[in-house]
Amino acid sequence: MRIIIIITFIGIFGLFLIAQIPVAITSNEVDAAVTDAIAQVVNAAEEAGETKPQIDEDEATKTVQLAIEQLESEQKRRLKFLYAAYLVIWLAIMLYVLRLGRQQHNLELRLSQLEQTEPNSQEEAAE
Amino acid sequence: MGKSIKILTVLSAIMIFFAIYLIFAYAPMEKSMLEIQKVFYFHVSSAFIAFVAFGVNFALCIMFLIKRKPQHDILAVASAEIGLLFCTAVLLSGPIWARVSWHTWWTWEPRLTTTLVMWLMYVGYFILRAILRGETRRTFSAVLGIFAGLNVPIVYHSVNIWQAASNMHPGTNTKYDMAPTMKLTFWFTFLAFLSFYGLMLFLQYRMGESNLRYEAIRQKQLGEM
């Protein structure tokens, strides 16, 4: 029983780690994405026969980078709370199961003590 | 360990494991609360199991007072204990969710307050059992169990009874536009917890019966001496 609880506990956090790790976006990835996006906007304008838009690539990269950092820090905060909520529920269940195991052990101990005293009391009665 | 207990243990473990997989890998992300909404599956399922457990305790307390069978008392105590465990889980996980969603750890709104009162009443139930002995303990705790059980519908309908401005929980009549995958995940988690509740109830009952037998032998021995 305890082994199953511990395996499930490890499993939970394994799944948690697999499913919930926020995807960290590197600055290189941001640069590449912004360059691609600007190129797409320029191409679309050219195809439509419009004037070529003037976009400052550095400013655009900085803005996107800042937005991503804000989103990531908010996500990390939410994940910390999510982790804490699952941890307290699981700890409550684990402590309860462990307590149940200890109670079972104590009961078995008392029963074996009773079995030992029973023949003694019978012997005493015979004497 | 009996075969049925082994089967129930393995079944519960698999179901809980799969429920966690559904929560994190299958259910979609809720758009307004994002990741923290995933607390909902364990939090609400725990609350429902606490309601089921306290409801079972209520019914068994009545049965005990009518039939006076110690088995009803054993089962009632076991169910109340598991209910208290899940109610504690609700009261611990709720504030963590609230801190992110409502920007506060605790607020004295109807659902939270009545849940805390219910929890305190069941703590009182176990304090009473620890103080008293024998038939007096069974009778008095059965009466308190009935009173405490009356809290369950009050907690559930508290959001409708006290329509306070401070009410943070949605009403029981609220129609949710929940995705079918979210519904499936929630009900599966509830079933997984229900099987765990069944397993714990079975184990506690067996242990309670052994305790009763032990006490009977002990009393007999003391009488012979």
PDB file of N, CA, C and O in Angstrom, chain A residues 13 15 33 40 54 69 112 127:
ATOM      1  N   PHE A  13       4.363  13.893  -9.699  1.00  0.00           N
ATOM      2  CA  PHE A  13       5.308  14.977  -9.956  1.00  0.00           C
ATOM      3  C   PHE A  13       6.074  14.775 -11.255  1.00  0.00           C
ATOM      4  O   PHE A  13       6.488  15.751 -11.870  1.00  0.00           O
ATOM      5  N   LEU A  15       4.565  13.539 -13.952  1.00  0.00           N
ATOM      6  CA  LEU A  15       3.600  14.070 -14.930  1.00  0.00           C
ATOM      7  C   LEU A  15       3.545  15.597 -14.861  1.00  0.00           C
ATOM      8  O   LEU A  15       3.454  16.271 -15.872  1.00  0.00           O
ATOM      9  N   ALA A  33      11.972  35.108 -34.572  1.00  0.00           N
ATOM     10  CA  ALA A  33      10.515  35.231 -34.768  1.00  0.00           C
ATOM     11  C   ALA A  33      10.135  36.640 -35.210  1.00  0.00           C
ATOM     12  O   ALA A  33       9.297  36.819 -36.104  1.00  0.00           O
ATOM     13  N   GLN A  40       7.244  39.014 -43.152  1.00  0.00           N
ATOM     14  CA  GLN A  40       5.894  38.648 -43.608  1.00  0.00           C
ATOM     15  C   GLN A  40       5.033  39.899 -43.835  1.00  0.00           C
ATOM     16  O   GLN A  40       4.312  39.996 -44.829  1.00  0.00           O
ATOM     17  N   GLN A  54       7.656  50.924 -42.379  1.00  0.00           N
ATOM     18  CA  GLN A  54       8.938  51.101 -41.686  1.00  0.00           C
ATOM     19  C   GLN A  54       8.808  50.540 -40.269  1.00  0.00           C
ATOM     20  O   GLN A  54       8.100  51.063 -39.435  1.00  0.00           O
ATOM     21  N   GLU A  69       8.690  38.103 -21.100  1.00  0.00           N
ATOM     22  CA  GLU A  69       9.181  38.027 -19.721  1.00  0.00           C
ATOM     23  C   GLU A  69       8.049  38.192 -18.715  1.00  0.00           C
ATOM     24  O   GLU A  69       7.981  37.473 -17.717  1.00  0.00           O
ATOM     25  N   SER A 112      -0.985  -9.915  18.863  1.00  0.00           N
ATOM     26  CA  SER A 112       0.044 -10.939  19.131  1.00  0.00           C
ATOM     27  C   SER A 112       0.358 -10.990  20.628  1.00  0.00           C
ATOM     28  O   SER A 112       0.603 -12.059  21.178  1.00  0.00           O
ATOM     29  N   GLU A 127      -2.924 -23.995  37.480  1.00  0.00           N
ATOM     30  CA  GLU A 127      -2.152 -24.125  38.725  1.00  0.00           C
ATOM     31  C   GLU A 127      -3.048 -23.848  39.948  1.00  0.00           C
ATOM     32  O   GLU A 127      -2.980 -24.428  40.960  1.00  0.00           O
TER      33      GLU A 127
END
